[in-house]
Coordinates of C-alpha atoms in Angstrom, one line a residue:
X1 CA -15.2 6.4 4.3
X2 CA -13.6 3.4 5.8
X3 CA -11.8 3.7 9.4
X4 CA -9.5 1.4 10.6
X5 CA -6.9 1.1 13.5
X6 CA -3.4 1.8 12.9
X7 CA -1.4 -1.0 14.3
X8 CA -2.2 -0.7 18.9
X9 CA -2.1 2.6 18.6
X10 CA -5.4 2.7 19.0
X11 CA -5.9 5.9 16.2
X12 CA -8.7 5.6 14.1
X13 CA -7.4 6.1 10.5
X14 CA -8.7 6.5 6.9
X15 CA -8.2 3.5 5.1
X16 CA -7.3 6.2 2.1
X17 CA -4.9 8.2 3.1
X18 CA -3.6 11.5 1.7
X19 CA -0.1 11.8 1.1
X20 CA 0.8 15.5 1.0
X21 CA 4.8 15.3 -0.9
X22 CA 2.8 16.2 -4.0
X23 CA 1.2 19.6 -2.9
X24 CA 4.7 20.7 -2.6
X25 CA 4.3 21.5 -6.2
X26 CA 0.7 23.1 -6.1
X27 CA 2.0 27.2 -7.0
X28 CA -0.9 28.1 -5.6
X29 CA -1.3 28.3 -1.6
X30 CA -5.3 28.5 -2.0
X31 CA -5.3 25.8 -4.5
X32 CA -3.5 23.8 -2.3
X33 CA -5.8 24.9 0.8
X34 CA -8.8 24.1 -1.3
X35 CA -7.0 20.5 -2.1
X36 CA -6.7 19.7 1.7
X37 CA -10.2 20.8 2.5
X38 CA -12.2 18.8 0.2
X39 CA -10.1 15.7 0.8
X40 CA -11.2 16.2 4.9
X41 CA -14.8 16.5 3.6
X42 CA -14.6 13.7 1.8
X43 CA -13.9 11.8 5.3
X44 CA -9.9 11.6 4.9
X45 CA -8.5 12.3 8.6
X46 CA -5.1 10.5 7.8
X47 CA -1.9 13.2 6.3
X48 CA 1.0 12.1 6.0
X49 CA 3.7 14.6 5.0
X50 CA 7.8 15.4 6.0
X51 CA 9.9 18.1 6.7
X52 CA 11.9 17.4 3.4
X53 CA 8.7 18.5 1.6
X54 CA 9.9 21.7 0.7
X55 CA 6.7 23.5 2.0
X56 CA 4.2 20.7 2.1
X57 CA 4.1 21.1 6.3
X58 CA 2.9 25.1 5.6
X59 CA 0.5 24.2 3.6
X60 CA -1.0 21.4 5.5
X61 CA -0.9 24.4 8.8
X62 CA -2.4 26.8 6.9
X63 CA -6.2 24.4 7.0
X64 CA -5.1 22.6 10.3
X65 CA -5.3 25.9 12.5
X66 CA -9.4 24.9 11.7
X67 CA -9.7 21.3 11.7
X68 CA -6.6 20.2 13.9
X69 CA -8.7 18.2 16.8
X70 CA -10.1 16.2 13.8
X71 CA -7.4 15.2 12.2
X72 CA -4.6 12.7 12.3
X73 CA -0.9 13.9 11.8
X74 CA 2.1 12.3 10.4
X75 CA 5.2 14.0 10.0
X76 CA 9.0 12.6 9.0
X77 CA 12.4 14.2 9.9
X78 CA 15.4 12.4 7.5
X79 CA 18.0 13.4 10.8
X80 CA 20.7 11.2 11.9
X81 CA 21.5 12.5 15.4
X82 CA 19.1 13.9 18.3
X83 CA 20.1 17.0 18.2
X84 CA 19.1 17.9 14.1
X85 CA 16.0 15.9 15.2
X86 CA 14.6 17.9 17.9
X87 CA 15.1 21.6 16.0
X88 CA 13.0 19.4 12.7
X89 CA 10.7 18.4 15.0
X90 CA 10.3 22.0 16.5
X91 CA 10.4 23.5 12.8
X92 CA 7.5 20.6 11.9
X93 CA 4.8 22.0 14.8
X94 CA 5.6 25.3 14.2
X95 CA 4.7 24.7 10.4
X96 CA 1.8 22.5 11.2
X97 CA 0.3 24.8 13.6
X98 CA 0.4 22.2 16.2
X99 CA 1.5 21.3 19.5
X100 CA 1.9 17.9 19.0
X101 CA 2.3 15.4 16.2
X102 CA 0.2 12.4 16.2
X103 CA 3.0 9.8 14.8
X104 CA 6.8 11.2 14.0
X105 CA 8.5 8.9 11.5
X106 CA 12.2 8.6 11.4
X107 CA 12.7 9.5 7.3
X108 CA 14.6 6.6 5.8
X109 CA 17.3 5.7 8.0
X110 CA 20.5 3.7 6.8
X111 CA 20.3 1.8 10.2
X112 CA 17.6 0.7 12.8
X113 CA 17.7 3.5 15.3
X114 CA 18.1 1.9 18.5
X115 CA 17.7 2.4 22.5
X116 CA 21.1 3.9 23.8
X117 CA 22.4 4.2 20.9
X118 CA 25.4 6.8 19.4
X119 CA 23.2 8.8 17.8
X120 CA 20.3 9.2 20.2
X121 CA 17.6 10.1 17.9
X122 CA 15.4 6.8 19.8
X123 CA 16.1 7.7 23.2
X124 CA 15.4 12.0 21.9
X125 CA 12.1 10.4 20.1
X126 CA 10.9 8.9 23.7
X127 CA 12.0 12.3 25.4
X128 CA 9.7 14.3 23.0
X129 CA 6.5 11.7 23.9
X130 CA 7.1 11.8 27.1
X131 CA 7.3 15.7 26.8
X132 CA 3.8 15.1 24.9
X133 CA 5.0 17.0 21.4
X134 CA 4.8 13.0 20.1
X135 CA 1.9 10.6 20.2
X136 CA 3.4 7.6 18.5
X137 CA 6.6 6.3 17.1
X138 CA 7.0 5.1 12.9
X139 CA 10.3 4.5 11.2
X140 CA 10.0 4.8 7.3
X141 CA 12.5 3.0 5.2
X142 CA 13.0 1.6 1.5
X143 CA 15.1 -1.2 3.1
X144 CA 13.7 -4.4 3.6
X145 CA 15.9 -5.5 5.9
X146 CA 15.4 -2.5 8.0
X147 CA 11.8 -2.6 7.7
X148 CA 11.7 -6.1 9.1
X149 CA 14.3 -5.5 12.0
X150 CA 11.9 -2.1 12.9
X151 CA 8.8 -4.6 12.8
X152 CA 10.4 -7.3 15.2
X153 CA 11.7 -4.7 17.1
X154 CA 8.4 -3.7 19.4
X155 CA 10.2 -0.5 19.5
X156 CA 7.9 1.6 16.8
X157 CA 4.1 1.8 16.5
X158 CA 4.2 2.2 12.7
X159 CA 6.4 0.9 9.6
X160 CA 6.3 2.6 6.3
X161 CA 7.8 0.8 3.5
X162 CA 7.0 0.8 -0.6
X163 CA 4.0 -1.4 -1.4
X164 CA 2.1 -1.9 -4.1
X165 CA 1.0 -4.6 -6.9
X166 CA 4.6 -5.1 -8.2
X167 CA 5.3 -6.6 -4.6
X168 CA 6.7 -9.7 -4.2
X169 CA 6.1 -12.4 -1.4
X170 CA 9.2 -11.2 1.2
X171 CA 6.9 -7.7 0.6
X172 CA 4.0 -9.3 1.7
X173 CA 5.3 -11.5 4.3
X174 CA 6.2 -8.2 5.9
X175 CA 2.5 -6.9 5.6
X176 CA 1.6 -10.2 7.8
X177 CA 5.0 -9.8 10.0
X178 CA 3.5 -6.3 11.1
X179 CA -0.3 -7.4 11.1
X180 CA 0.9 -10.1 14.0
X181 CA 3.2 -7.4 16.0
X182 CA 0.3 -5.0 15.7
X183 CA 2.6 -2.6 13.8
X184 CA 0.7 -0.1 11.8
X185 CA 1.8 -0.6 8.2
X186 CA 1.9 2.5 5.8
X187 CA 2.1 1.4 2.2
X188 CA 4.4 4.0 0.0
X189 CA 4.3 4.2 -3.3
X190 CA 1.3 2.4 -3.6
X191 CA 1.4 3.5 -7.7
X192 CA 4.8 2.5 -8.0
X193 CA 6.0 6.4 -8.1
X194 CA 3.6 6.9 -10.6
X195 CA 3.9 4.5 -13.1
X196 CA 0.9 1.8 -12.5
X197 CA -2.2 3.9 -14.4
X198 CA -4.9 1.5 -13.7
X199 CA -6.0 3.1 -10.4
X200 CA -8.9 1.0 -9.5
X201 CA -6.7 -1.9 -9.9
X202 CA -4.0 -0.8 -7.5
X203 CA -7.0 0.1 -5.3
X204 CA -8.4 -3.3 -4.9
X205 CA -5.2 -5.0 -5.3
X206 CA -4.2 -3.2 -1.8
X207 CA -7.6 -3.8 -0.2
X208 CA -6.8 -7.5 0.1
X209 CA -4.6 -6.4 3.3
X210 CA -6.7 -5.4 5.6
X211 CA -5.3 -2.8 7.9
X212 CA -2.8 -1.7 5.3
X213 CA -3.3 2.4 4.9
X214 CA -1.9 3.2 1.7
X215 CA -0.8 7.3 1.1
X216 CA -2.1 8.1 -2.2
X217 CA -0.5 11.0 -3.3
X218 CA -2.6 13.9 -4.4
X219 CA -2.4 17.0 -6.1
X220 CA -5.0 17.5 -8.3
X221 CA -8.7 17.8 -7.2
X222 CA -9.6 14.8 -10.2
X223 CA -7.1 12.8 -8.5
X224 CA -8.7 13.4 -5.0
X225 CA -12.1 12.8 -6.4
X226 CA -11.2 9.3 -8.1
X227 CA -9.6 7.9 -4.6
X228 CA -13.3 9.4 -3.2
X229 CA -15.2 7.6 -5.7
X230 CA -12.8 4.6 -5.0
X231 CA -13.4 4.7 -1.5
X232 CA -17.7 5.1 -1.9
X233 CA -17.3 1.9 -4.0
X234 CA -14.3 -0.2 -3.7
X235 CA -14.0 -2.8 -6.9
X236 CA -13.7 -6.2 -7.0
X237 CA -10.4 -8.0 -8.3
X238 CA -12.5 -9.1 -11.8
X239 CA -11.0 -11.1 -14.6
X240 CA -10.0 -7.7 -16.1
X241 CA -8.0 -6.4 -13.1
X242 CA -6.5 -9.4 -12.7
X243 CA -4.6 -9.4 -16.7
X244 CA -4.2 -5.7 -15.9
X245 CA -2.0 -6.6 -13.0
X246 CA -0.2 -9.3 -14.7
X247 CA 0.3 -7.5 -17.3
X248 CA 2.1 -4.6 -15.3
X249 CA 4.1 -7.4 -13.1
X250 CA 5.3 -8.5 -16.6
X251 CA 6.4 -5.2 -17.8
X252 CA 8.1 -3.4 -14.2
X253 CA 8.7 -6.2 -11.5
X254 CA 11.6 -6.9 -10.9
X255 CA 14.5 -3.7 -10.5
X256 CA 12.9 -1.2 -11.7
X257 CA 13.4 2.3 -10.5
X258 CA 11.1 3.4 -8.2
X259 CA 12.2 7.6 -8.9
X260 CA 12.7 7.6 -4.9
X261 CA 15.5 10.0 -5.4
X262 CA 17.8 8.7 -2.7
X263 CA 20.5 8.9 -5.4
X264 CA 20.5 12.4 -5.8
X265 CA 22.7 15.0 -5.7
X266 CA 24.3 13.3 -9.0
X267 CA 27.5 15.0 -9.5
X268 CA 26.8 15.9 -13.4
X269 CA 23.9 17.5 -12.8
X270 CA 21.6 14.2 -13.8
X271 CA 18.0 13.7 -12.6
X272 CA 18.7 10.2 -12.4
X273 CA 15.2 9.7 -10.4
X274 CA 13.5 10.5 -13.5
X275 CA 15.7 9.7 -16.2
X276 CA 16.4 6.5 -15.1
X277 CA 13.0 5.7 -15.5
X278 CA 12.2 7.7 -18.6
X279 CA 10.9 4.5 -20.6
X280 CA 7.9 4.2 -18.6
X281 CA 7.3 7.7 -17.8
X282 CA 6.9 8.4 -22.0
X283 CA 4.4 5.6 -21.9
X284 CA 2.4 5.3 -19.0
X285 CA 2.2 9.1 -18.3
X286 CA 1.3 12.1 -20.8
X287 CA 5.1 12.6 -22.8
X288 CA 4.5 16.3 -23.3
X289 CA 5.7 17.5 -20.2
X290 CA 9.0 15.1 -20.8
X291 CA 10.0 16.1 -24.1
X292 CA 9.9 19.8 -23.4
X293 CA 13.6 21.7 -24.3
X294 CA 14.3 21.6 -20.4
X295 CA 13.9 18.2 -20.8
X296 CA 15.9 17.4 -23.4
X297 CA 18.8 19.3 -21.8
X298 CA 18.5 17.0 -18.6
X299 CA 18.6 13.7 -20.8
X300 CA 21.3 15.4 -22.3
X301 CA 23.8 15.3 -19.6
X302 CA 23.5 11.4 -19.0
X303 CA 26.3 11.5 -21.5
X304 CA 28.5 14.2 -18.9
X305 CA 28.6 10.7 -16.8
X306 CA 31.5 9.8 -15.4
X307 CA 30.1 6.5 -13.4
X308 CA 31.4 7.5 -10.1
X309 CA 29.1 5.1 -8.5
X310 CA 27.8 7.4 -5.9
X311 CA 24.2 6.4 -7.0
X312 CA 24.5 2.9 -6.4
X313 CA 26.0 3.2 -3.0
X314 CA 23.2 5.0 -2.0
X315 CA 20.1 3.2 -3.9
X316 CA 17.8 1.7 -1.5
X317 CA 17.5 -1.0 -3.9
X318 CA 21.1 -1.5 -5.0
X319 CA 20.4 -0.4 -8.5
X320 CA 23.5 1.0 -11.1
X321 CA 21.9 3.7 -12.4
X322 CA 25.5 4.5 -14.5
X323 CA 24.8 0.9 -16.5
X324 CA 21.1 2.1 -17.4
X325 CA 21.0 5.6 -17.8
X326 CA 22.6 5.0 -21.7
X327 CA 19.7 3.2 -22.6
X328 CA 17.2 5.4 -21.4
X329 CA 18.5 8.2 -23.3
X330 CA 19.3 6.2 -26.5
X331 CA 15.3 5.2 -26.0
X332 CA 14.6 9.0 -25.2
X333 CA 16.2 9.9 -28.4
X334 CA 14.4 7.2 -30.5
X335 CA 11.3 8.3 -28.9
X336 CA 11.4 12.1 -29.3
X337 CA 13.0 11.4 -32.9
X338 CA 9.4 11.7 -34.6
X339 CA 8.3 14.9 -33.0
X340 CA 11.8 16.7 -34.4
X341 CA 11.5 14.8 -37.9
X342 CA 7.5 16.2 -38.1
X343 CA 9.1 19.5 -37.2
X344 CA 11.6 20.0 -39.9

């Protein structure tokens, strides 16, 4: 396993990561325990997990109560105001069995968080270092602009901020911006929310920026294993990577949903995270679990759509999900057509 500094902070990190929002969904608390222990023997020291992960913080406690001195711990809370920030925080190192959290990353703020300001959560965050419950300072965001205004800022050790093969130059010109400020940079979404399959290609792709810690999320033990055997022997960029790339940059750059989910609630019931990126899902992930009954009631209700436009006021990446969605069921339909036709 590779170690490399995070930014000046002076913590030794993983260059693989384990991003723990997946183990939210792992029924099983031993399975998930099992998960978490074989990814720290395979060297990983870096977690990176939130308090909106429905239980993702317990499970992580449950194995840090043995391991905690050897590990590294990042935790998020989405609050907009001191106050809701400080009982997260609390509710986080109770969960994590933990008396301190080695970087605490403001969850996707609508604004840059600022000294003195209104809603206190920076001056609360220096509070709770100075109080020792905080080691270091990260802001995640899907915002560009904020991204870039947290790396100029000097006022946060880390940025997180989506990054993978489908990034463009201003993406990567942020990569360098942080690399100069000595800003730890945590690459999200390094698979593009699960739609770029070629692993080993979005594995070498990302270790042309050195420093960059990406948080592969796991929840499966084959999944661990192949970022392992990544890791043992990172690839070379070869001819074959290479038209693999391109050929994904063909097919998603540009707007493409990224499933984020910062649309949601929808107010007819739509999984728009999902659904409005159901094209790719049926093709570059097994169907089955898609085109179950369940699923074809949630597809349904793109038609209950009354294009409110609550979804684009609140994409990250100021996507109308109300001008897509018809599409992606009319495609669903087309696609799930066959199945019904064999079944008659």
């Amino acid at each position: 396993m590779e170690y490399v500094s995070l930014g000046k902070t002076g913590l030794m990190v993983s260059r693989t990561a384990f991003g723990a929002l997946p183990i939210q969904r792992i029924a099983d608390r031993d399975e998930a325990s099992s998960l978490i222990h074989a990814a720290y023997e395979g060297g990983i020291n870096f977690f990176d997990t939130a308090r909106a992960y429905t239980d993702s913080e317990d499970k992580l406690g449950r194995v840090f109560t043995e391991i905690r001195k050897d590990v590294i711990v990042a935790t998020k809370s989405a609050a907009r105001e001191s106050t809701q920030m400080l009982k997260d925080l609390e509710a986080s190192l109770s969960a994590l069995h933990t008396d301190y959290i080695d970087l605490y990353q403001l969850h996707n703020p609508s604004f840059l968080p600022l000294p003195c300001g209104d809603d206190g959560l920076y001056d609360a965050l220096l509070d709770a270092k100075k109080a020792g419950k905080v080691r270091f300072i990260g802001i995640t965001n899907h915002s560009f602009k904020i991204a870039s205004e947290a790396a100029e800022s000097g006022l946060y050790d880390t940025v997180q901020y989506p990054f993978s093969l489908l990034s463009n130059e201003a993406d990567v010109g942020l990569v360098q911006a942080c690399a100069r400020a000595e800003v730890g940079f945590i690459a999200m979404k390094a698979l593009a929310g699960g739609l770029l399959t070629n692993v080993p290609a979005a594995f070498a792709w990302m270790r042309q920026f050195e420093g960059v810690i990406p948080i592969w999320g796991m929840q499966r033990k084959s999944e661990l294993e192949e970022f392992l055997a990544l890791e043992a022997n990172p690839p070379a960029l070869d001819a074959a990577m290479t038209a693999s790339i391109e050929a994904d940059r063909a097919a998603l750059a540009g707007n493409f949903c990224r499933g984020c989910g910062y649309c949601l609630p929808c107010p007819a019931g739509i999984p728009i995270n999902n659904a409005n990126r159901m094209k790719q899902l049926l093709r570059r992930s097994p169907p089955a679990q898609w085109l179950t009954s369940e699923w074809q009631e949630l597809m349904g209700r793109v038609e209950d759509c009354t294009k409110c436009g609550l979804c684009e006021k609140r994409c990250p990446y100021g996507l109308k999900p109300y001008e897509t969605l018809p599409g992606q069921l009319a495609d669903y339909r087309t696609f799930i057509a066959p199945a019904d036709d064999a079944g008659r």
